[in-house]
Short mmCIF file of C-alpha atoms and ligand atoms in Angstrom, two decimals:
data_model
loop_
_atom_site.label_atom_id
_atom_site.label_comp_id
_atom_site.label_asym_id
_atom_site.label_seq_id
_atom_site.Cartn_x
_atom_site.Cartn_y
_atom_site.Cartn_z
CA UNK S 1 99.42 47.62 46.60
CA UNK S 2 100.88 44.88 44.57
CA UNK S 3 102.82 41.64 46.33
CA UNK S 4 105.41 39.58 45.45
CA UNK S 5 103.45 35.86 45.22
CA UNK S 6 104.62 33.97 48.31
CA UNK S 7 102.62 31.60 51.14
CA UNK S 8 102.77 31.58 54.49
CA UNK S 9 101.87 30.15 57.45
CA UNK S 10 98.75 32.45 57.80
CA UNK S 11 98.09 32.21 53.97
CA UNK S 12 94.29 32.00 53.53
CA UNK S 13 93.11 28.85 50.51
CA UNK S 14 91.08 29.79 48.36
CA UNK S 15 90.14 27.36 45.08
CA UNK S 16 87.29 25.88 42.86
CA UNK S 17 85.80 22.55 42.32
CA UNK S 18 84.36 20.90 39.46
CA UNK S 19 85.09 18.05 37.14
CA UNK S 20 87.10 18.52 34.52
CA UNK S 21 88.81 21.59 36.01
CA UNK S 22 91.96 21.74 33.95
CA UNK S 23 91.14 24.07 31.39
CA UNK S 24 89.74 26.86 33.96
CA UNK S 25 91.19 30.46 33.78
CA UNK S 26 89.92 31.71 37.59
CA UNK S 27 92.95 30.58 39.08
CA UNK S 28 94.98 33.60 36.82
CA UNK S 29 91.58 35.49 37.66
CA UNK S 30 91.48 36.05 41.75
CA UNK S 31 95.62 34.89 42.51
CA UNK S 32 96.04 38.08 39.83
CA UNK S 33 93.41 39.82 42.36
CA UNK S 34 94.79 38.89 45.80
CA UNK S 35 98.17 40.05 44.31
CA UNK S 36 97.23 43.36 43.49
CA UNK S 37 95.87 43.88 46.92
CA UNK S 38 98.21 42.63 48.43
CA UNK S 39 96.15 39.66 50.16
CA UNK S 40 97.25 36.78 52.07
CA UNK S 41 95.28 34.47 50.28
CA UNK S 42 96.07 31.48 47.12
CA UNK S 43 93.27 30.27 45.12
CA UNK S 44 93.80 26.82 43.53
CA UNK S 45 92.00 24.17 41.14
CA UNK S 46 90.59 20.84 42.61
CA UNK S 47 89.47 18.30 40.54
CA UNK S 48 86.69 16.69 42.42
CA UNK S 49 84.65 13.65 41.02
CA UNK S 50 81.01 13.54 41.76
CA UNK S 51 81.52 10.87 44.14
CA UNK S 52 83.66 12.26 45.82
CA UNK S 53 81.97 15.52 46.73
CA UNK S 54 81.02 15.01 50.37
CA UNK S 55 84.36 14.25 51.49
CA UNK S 56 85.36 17.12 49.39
CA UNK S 57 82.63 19.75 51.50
CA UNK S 58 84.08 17.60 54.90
CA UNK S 59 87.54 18.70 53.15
CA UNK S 60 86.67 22.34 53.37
CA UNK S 61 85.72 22.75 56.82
CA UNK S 62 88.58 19.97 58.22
CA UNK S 63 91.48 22.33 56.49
CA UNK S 64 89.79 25.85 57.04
CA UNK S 65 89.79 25.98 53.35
CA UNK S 66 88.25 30.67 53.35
CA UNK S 67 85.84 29.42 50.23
CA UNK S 68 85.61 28.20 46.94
CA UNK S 69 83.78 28.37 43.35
CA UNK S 70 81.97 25.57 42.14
CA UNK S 71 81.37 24.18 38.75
CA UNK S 72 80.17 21.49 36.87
CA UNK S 73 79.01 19.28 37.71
CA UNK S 74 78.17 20.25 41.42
CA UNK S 75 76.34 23.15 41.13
CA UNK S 76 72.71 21.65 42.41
CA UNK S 77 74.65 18.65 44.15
CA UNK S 78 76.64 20.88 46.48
CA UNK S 79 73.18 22.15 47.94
CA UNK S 80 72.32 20.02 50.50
CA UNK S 81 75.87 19.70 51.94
CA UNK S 82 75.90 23.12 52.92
CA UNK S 83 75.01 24.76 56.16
CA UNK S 84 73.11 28.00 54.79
CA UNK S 85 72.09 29.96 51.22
CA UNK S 86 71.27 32.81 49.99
CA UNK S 87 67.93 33.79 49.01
CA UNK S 88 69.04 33.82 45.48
CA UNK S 89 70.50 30.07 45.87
CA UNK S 90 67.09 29.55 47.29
CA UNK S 91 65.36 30.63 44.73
CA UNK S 92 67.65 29.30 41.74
CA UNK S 93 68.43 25.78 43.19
CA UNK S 94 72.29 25.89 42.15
CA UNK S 95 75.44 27.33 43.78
CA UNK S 96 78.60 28.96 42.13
CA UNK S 97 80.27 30.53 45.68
CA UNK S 98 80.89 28.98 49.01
CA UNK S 99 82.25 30.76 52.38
CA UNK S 100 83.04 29.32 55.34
CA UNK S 101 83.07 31.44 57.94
CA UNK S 102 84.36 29.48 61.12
CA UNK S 103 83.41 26.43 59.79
CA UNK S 104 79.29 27.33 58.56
CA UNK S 105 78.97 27.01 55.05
CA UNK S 106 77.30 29.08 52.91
CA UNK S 107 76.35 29.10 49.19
CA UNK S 108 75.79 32.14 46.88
CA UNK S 109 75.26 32.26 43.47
CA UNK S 110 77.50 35.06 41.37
CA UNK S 111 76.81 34.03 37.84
CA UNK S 112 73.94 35.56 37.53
CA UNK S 113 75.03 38.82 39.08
CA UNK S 114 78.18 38.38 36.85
CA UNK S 115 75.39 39.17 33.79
CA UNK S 116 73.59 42.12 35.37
CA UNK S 117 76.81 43.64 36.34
CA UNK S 118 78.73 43.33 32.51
CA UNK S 119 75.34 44.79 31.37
CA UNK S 120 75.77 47.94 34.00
CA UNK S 121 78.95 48.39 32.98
CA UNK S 122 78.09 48.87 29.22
CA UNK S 123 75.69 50.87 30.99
CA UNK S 124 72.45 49.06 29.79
CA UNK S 125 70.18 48.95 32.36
CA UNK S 126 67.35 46.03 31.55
CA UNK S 127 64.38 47.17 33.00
CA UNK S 128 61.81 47.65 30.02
CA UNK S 129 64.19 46.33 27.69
CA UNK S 130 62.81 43.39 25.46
CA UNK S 131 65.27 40.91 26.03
CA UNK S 132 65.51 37.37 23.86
CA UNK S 133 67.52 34.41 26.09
CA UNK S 134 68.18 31.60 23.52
CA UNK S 135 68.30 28.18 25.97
CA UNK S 136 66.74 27.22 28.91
CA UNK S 137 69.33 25.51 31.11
CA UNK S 138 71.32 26.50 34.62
CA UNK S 139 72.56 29.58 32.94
CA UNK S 140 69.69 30.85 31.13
CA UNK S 141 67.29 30.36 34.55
CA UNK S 142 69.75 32.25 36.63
CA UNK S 143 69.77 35.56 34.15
CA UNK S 144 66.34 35.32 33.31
CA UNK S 145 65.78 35.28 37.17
CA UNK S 146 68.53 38.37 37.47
CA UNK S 147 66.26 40.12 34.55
CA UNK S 148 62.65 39.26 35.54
CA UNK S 149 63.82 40.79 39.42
CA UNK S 150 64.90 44.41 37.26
CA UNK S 151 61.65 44.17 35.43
CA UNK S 152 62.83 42.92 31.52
CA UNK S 153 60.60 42.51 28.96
CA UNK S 154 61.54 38.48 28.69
CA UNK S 155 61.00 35.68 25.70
CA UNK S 156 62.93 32.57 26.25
CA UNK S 157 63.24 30.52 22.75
CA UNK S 158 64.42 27.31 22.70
CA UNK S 159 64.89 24.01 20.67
CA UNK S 160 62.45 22.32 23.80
CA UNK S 161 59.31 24.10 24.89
CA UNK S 162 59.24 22.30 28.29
CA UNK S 163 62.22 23.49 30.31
CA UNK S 164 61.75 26.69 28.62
CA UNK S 165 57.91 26.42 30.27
CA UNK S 166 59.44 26.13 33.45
CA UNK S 167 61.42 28.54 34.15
CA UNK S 168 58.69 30.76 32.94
CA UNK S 169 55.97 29.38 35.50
CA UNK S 170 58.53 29.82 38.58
CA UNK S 171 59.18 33.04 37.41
CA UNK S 172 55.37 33.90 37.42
CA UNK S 173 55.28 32.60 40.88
CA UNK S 174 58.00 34.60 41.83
CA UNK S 175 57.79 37.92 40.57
CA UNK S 176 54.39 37.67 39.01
CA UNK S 177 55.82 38.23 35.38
CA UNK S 178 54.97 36.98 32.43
CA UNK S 179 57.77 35.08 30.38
CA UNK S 180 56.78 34.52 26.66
CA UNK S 181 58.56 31.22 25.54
CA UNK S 182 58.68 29.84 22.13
CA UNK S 183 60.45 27.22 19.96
CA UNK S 184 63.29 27.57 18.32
CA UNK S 185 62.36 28.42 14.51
CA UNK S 186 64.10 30.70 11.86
CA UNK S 187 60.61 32.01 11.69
CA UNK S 188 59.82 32.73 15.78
CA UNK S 189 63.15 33.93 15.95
CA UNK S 190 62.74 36.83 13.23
CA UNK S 191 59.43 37.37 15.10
CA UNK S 192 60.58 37.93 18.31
CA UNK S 193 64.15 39.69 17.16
CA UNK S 194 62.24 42.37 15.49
CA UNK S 195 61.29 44.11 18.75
CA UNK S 196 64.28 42.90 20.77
CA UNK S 197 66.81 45.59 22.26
CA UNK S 198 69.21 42.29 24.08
CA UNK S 199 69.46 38.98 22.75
CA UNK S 200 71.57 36.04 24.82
CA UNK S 201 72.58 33.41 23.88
CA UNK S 202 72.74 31.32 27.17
CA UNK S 203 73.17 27.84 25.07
CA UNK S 204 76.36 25.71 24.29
CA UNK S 205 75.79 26.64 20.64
CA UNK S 206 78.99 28.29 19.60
CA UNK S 207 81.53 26.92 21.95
CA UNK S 208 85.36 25.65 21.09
CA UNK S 209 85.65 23.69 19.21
CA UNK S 210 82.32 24.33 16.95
CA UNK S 211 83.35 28.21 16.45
CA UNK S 212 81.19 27.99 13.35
CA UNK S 213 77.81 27.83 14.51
CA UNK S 214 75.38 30.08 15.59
CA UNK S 215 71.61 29.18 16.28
CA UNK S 216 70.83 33.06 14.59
CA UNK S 217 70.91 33.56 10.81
CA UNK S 218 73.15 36.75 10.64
CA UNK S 219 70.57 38.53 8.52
CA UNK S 220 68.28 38.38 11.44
CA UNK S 221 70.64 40.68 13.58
CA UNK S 222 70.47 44.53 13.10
CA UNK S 223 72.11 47.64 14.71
CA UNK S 224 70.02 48.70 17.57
CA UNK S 225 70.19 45.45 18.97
CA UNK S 226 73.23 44.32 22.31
CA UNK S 227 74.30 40.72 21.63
CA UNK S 228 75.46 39.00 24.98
CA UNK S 229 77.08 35.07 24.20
CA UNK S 230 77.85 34.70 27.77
CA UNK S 231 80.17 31.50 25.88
CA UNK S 232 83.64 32.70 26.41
CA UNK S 233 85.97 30.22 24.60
CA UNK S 234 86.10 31.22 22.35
CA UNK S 235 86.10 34.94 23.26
CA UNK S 236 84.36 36.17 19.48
CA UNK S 237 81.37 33.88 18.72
CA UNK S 238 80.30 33.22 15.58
CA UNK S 239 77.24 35.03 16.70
CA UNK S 240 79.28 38.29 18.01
CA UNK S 241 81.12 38.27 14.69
CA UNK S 242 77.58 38.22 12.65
CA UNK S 243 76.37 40.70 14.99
CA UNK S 244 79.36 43.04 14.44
CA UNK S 245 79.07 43.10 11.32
CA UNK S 246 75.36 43.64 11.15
CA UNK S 247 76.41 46.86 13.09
CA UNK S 248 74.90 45.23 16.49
CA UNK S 249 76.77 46.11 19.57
CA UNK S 250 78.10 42.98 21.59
CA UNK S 251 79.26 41.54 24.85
CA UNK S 252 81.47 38.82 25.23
CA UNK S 253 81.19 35.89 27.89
CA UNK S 254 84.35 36.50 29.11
CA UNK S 255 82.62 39.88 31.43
CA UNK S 256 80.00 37.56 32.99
CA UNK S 257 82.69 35.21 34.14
CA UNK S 258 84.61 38.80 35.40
CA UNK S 259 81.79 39.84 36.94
CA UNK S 260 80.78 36.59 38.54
CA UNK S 261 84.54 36.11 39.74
CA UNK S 262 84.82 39.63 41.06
CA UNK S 263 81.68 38.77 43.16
CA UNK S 264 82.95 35.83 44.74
CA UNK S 265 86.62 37.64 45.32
CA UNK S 266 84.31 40.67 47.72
CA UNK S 267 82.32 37.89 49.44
CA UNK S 268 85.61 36.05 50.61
CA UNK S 269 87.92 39.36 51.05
CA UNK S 270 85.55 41.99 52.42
CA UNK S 271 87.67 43.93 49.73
CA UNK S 272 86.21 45.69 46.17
CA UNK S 273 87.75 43.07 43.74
CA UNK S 274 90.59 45.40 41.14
CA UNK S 275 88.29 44.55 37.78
CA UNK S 276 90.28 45.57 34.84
CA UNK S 277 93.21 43.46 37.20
CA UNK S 278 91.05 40.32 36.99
CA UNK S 279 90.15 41.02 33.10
CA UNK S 280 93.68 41.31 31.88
CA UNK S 281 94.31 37.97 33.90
CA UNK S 282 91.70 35.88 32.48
CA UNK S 283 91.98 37.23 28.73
CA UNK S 284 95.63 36.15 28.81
CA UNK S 285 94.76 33.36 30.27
CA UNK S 286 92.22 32.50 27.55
CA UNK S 287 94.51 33.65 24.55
CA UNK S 288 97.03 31.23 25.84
CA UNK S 289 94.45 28.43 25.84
CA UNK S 290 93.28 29.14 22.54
CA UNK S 291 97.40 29.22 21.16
P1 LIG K 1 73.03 23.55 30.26
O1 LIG K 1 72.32 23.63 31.56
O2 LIG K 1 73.58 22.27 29.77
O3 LIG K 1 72.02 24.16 29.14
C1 LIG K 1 72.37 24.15 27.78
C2 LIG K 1 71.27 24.82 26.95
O4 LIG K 1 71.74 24.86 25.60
C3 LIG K 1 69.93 24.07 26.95
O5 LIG K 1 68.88 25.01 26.99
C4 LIG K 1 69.95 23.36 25.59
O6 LIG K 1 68.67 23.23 25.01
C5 LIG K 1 70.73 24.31 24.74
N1 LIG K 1 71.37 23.65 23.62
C6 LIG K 1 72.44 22.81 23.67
N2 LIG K 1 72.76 22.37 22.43
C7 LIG K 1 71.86 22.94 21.58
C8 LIG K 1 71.65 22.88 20.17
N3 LIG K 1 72.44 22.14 19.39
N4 LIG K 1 70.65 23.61 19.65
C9 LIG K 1 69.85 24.37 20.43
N5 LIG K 1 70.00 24.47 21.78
C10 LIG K 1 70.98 23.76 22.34
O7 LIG K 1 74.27 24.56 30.23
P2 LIG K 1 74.48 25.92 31.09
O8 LIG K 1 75.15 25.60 32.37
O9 LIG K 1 73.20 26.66 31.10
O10 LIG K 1 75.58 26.67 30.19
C11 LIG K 1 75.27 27.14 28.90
C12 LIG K 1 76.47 27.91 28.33
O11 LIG K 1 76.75 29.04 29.15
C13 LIG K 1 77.76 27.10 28.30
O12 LIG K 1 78.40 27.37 27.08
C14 LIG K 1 78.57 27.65 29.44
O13 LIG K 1 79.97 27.59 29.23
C15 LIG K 1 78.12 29.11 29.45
N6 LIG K 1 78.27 29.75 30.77
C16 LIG K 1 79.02 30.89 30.84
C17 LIG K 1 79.18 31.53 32.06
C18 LIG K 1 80.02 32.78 32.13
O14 LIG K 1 80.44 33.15 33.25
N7 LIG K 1 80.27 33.46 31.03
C19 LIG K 1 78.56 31.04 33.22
C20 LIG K 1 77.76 29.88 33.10
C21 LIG K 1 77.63 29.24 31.88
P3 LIG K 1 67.60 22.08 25.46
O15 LIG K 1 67.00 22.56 26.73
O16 LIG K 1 66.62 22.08 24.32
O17 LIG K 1 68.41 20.83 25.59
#
């Protein structure tokens, strides 16, 4: 049931926080959403400096703000200003989703669920797959924690062996599976691509404005393989392009951050978020940034 937009006096707020926040497209993402069901709910940006964070959380709670997404840089911050997590927030140290439900706090964390879910719905199931994450930051330790829990085959490469390390010893501790990590080399890539079946790039190689790069020599990518650049500005990687034409079958960004927004639209609704709603929204949303 679509809406005309309007707010009332019983309008629920909805928003995001990070710092910068000007260029984000979930605003086009869940008001399209709440619009097409007909909810009585707004969901606005909020530029919030990290200094200014706790009076930001007070914020929430003093103006019965329903809940918010949170970005960079607050994701680890946010933490211990909360009132409860999830066990995956637990486990991941770093929140994307707050809901306040009569003024308790709690934190999820969608991105990761964002990835499993795009990789469902190309119906790619990872458990046994060999799967190469390129990076070891916030993003690649939330989807190699998503994959470890469904059983992957993982190898994290990356240009430092030491964060990589990490991840893989608290995912040993957790799940009791072995993570191979290596450098990142022309030659330990073509190593490890050779048995691959999913290769992500969870790394900021790639992203507007360097559309040029791509940490995989093109001749390294073959059909067979899915190609996930969770990057979604620009929506076709260099890497995606390369892997197209190497006959490779790809998944842009742009379906994590679907995925990862439809999450957060269930947890505050109770409602099953309209998908292909929210995708149109942010695409056009993105194509107009990238006019
Ligand atoms: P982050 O914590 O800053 O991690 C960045 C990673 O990229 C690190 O592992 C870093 O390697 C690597 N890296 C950066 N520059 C590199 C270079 N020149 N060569 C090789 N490696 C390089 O960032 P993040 O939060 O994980 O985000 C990573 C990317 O994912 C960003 O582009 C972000 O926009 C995207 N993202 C997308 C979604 C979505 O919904 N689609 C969600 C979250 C994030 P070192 O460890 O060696 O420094």
């Amino acid at each position: 049931m679509k809406s005309s937009f309007m707010i009332h006096g019983k309008t629920r707020i909805s928003g995001i926080i990070g710092d910068p926040i000007e260029h984000t497209v979930s605003p086009a993402m869940q008001n399209a959403a709440f619009q097409e069901l007909g909810l009585d709910y707004v969901y606005v940006p909020f530029r919030v400096r990290k200094e200014d964070l706790n009076q930001a959380i007070q914020g929430v709670r003093a103006l019965n703000i329903r809940g918010l997404n949170v970005t960079i840089p607050h994701k680890v911050a946010i933490i211990p200003l909360l009132d409860e997590q999830d066990s995956v927030v637990a486990n991941l140290g770093a929140v994307n989703t707050i809901v306040n439900e009569n003024g308790i706090l709690r934190g999820y964390n969608t991105d990761a669920l964002g990835f499993l879910k795009a990789l469902l719905a190309e119906q790619v199931p990872p458990a046994r797959k060999n799967v190469v994450i390129l990076g070891s930051g916030g993003a690649a330790r939330a989807i190699a924690f998503f994959l470890a829990d469904q059983s992957a085959n993982i190898t994290i490469v990356n240009r430092h062996a030491e964060p990589a390390q990490q991840i893989a010893n608290r995912m040993l501790g957790l799940f009791r599976r072995a993570i191979k990590v290596c450098e990142l080399t022309r030659e330990n890539l073509r190593k490890v691509l050779r048995e691959a079946d999913i290769l992500v790039n969870a790394t900021n190689v790639g992203m507007t404005p360097d559309v040029d790069t791509s940490l995989v020599p093109a001749e390294l990518l073959k059909s067979g393989l899915l190609v996930f650049d969770i990057i979604y500005n620009p929506l076709k990687t260099r890497l995606l392009r390369d892997a197209e034409q190497q006959g490779a079958r790809v998944i842009s960004g742009v379906e994590m951050l679907i995925y990862q927004g439809a999450a957060a639209f269930e947890l505050w609704t109770g409602r099953k978020a309209p998908v292909e709603v929210m995708r149109k929204a942010a695409l056009e949303a993105l194509n107009s940034h990238e006019e």
